[in-house]
PDB file of C-alpha atoms in Angstrom:
ATOM      1  CA  MET A   1       0.003  -0.002  -0.003  1.00  0.00           C
ATOM      2  CA  GLU A   2       1.440   3.343  -1.034  1.00  0.00           C
ATOM      3  CA  ARG A   3       1.660   6.072   1.557  1.00  0.00           C
ATOM      4  CA  ILE A   4      -0.074   9.279   0.481  1.00  0.00           C
ATOM      5  CA  SER A   5       1.373  12.591   1.648  1.00  0.00           C
ATOM      6  CA  LEU A   6      -1.027  14.972   3.337  1.00  0.00           C
ATOM      7  CA  GLY A   7       1.161  18.005   2.713  1.00  0.00           C
ATOM      8  CA  PHE A   8       2.524  18.214   6.275  1.00  0.00           C
ATOM      9  CA  ASP A   9       6.124  17.751   7.356  1.00  0.00           C
ATOM     10  CA  ILE A  10       7.262  14.161   7.970  1.00  0.00           C
ATOM     11  CA  ASN A  11       6.998  14.375  11.788  1.00  0.00           C
ATOM     12  CA  THR A  12       3.442  15.720  11.674  1.00  0.00           C
ATOM     13  CA  GLU A  13       2.398  13.037   9.189  1.00  0.00           C
ATOM     14  CA  GLU A  14       3.949  10.338  11.381  1.00  0.00           C
ATOM     15  CA  ILE A  15       2.069  11.622  14.449  1.00  0.00           C
ATOM     16  CA  LEU A  16      -1.207  11.778  12.499  1.00  0.00           C
ATOM     17  CA  SER A  17      -0.654   8.282  11.154  1.00  0.00           C
ATOM     18  CA  LYS A  18       0.042   6.842  14.612  1.00  0.00           C
ATOM     19  CA  THR A  19      -2.878   8.717  16.142  1.00  0.00           C
ATOM     20  CA  SER A  20      -5.357   7.470  13.554  1.00  0.00           C
ATOM     21  CA  PHE A  21      -3.989   3.921  13.857  1.00  0.00           C
ATOM     22  CA  LEU A  22      -4.250   4.024  17.669  1.00  0.00           C
ATOM     23  CA  SER A  23      -7.695   5.645  17.660  1.00  0.00           C
ATOM     24  CA  TYR A  24      -9.018   2.805  15.519  1.00  0.00           C
ATOM     25  CA  HIS A  25      -7.468   0.127  17.709  1.00  0.00           C
ATOM     26  CA  ILE A  26      -8.587   1.806  20.943  1.00  0.00           C
ATOM     27  CA  ALA A  27     -12.145   1.823  19.567  1.00  0.00           C
ATOM     28  CA  THR A  28     -11.779  -1.849  18.606  1.00  0.00           C
ATOM     29  CA  TYR A  29     -10.467  -2.692  22.080  1.00  0.00           C
ATOM     30  CA  ASN A  30     -13.404  -0.842  23.656  1.00  0.00           C
ATOM     31  CA  ALA A  31     -15.903  -2.603  21.380  1.00  0.00           C
ATOM     32  CA  VAL A  32     -14.532  -6.021  22.344  1.00  0.00           C
ATOM     33  CA  ASN A  33     -14.666  -5.062  26.028  1.00  0.00           C
ATOM     34  CA  GLY A  34     -18.274  -3.981  25.530  1.00  0.00           C
ATOM     35  CA  GLU A  35     -19.157  -7.338  23.995  1.00  0.00           C
ATOM     36  CA  LEU A  36     -17.529  -9.067  26.971  1.00  0.00           C
ATOM     37  CA  GLY A  37     -19.624  -7.026  29.405  1.00  0.00           C
ATOM     38  CA  MET A  38     -16.849  -4.652  30.503  1.00  0.00           C
ATOM     39  CA  ALA A  39     -18.110  -1.567  28.673  1.00  0.00           C
ATOM     40  CA  ASP A  40     -17.904   0.761  31.672  1.00  0.00           C
ATOM     41  CA  GLY A  41     -14.367  -0.096  32.715  1.00  0.00           C
ATOM     42  CA  PRO A  42     -11.542   2.376  32.150  1.00  0.00           C
ATOM     43  CA  VAL A  43      -8.840   1.604  29.620  1.00  0.00           C
ATOM     44  CA  THR A  44      -5.220   2.346  30.480  1.00  0.00           C
ATOM     45  CA  VAL A  45      -2.208   3.296  28.409  1.00  0.00           C
ATOM     46  CA  ASP A  46      -0.550   0.045  29.463  1.00  0.00           C
ATOM     47  CA  GLU A  47      -3.544  -2.032  28.309  1.00  0.00           C
ATOM     48  CA  ILE A  48      -3.577  -0.426  24.874  1.00  0.00           C
ATOM     49  CA  PHE A  49       0.208  -0.630  24.560  1.00  0.00           C
ATOM     50  CA  ASP A  50       0.102  -4.343  25.424  1.00  0.00           C
ATOM     51  CA  TYR A  51      -2.811  -4.885  23.029  1.00  0.00           C
ATOM     52  CA  ILE A  52      -0.887  -3.210  20.183  1.00  0.00           C
ATOM     53  CA  ASN A  53       2.213  -5.274  20.946  1.00  0.00           C
ATOM     54  CA  ASP A  54       0.107  -8.456  20.964  1.00  0.00           C
ATOM     55  CA  LEU A  55      -1.231  -7.552  17.517  1.00  0.00           C
ATOM     56  CA  LYS A  56       2.301  -6.883  16.325  1.00  0.00           C
ATOM     57  CA  HIS A  57       3.758 -10.147  17.638  1.00  0.00           C
ATOM     58  CA  GLU A  58       0.834 -12.222  16.384  1.00  0.00           C
ATOM     59  CA  GLY A  59       1.242 -10.735  12.910  1.00  0.00           C
ATOM     60  CA  VAL A  60      -2.395  -9.630  12.830  1.00  0.00           C
ATOM     61  CA  VAL A  61      -1.587  -6.123  11.536  1.00  0.00           C
ATOM     62  CA  THR A  62       0.786  -5.635   8.633  1.00  0.00           C
ATOM     63  CA  ASP A  63       2.745  -2.392   8.169  1.00  0.00           C
ATOM     64  CA  MET A  64       2.295  -1.466  11.828  1.00  0.00           C
ATOM     65  CA  PRO A  65       3.961   1.791  12.840  1.00  0.00           C
ATOM     66  CA  SER A  66       6.408   1.779  15.724  1.00  0.00           C
ATOM     67  CA  ILE A  67       4.250   2.661  18.746  1.00  0.00           C
ATOM     68  CA  THR A  68       5.498   3.864  22.141  1.00  0.00           C
ATOM     69  CA  LYS A  69       3.596   4.439  25.373  1.00  0.00           C
ATOM     70  CA  LEU A  70       4.029   8.166  24.736  1.00  0.00           C
ATOM     71  CA  ASP A  71       2.181   7.749  21.420  1.00  0.00           C
ATOM     72  CA  VAL A  72      -0.684   6.038  23.248  1.00  0.00           C
ATOM     73  CA  LEU A  73      -0.739   8.763  25.901  1.00  0.00           C
ATOM     74  CA  LEU A  74      -0.796  11.475  23.212  1.00  0.00           C
ATOM     75  CA  THR A  75      -3.693   9.715  21.488  1.00  0.00           C
ATOM     76  CA  PHE A  76      -5.602   9.487  24.773  1.00  0.00           C
ATOM     77  CA  ARG A  77      -5.018  13.211  25.287  1.00  0.00           C
ATOM     78  CA  LEU A  78      -6.283  14.022  21.781  1.00  0.00           C
ATOM     79  CA  LEU A  79      -9.360  11.826  22.230  1.00  0.00           C
ATOM     80  CA  LEU A  80     -10.134  13.641  25.493  1.00  0.00           C
ATOM     81  CA  LYS A  81      -9.647  17.068  23.910  1.00  0.00           C
ATOM     82  CA  THR A  82     -11.962  16.216  21.019  1.00  0.00           C
ATOM     83  CA  GLY A  83     -14.654  14.850  23.330  1.00  0.00           C
ATOM     84  CA  LEU A  84     -14.344  11.256  22.128  1.00  0.00           C
ATOM     85  CA  GLY A  85     -13.273   9.940  25.516  1.00  0.00           C
ATOM     86  CA  LYS A  86     -13.880  10.791  29.124  1.00  0.00           C
ATOM     87  CA  GLN A  87     -11.446  11.000  31.966  1.00  0.00           C
ATOM     88  CA  THR A  88     -12.606   9.151  35.064  1.00  0.00           C
ATOM     89  CA  THR A  89      -9.616  10.053  37.251  1.00  0.00           C
ATOM     90  CA  ASN A  90      -6.930  12.714  37.377  1.00  0.00           C
ATOM     91  CA  ASN A  91      -4.558  10.087  36.013  1.00  0.00           C
ATOM     92  CA  LEU A  92      -4.315  10.819  32.292  1.00  0.00           C
ATOM     93  CA  ALA A  93      -3.029   7.299  31.690  1.00  0.00           C
ATOM     94  CA  ILE A  94      -6.599   6.047  32.153  1.00  0.00           C
ATOM     95  CA  LEU A  95      -9.330   6.731  29.598  1.00  0.00           C
ATOM     96  CA  SER A  96     -12.908   5.593  29.944  1.00  0.00           C
ATOM     97  CA  ASN A  97     -14.890   4.132  27.057  1.00  0.00           C
TER      98      ASN A  97
END
């Protein structure tokens, strides 16, 4: 799959790519939790980071970007700022569904 430039500098495009990738997989993680009856439980940075690493090691996702915990934390922050998540504690490392 060819990468399409959005007209931003390389760093901005990398951040946007990681954020969109993580947003999708956070939503998927939340949907699975909802199906398992854990829809109201908070999701942590560590949970998402582990989930992403599981996907990577199982070979489920091809062309996966290199994701750090800081990337997950930044995505949580952006989801909160845009109103797509809610913070249940003062600990930013936890995001509610």
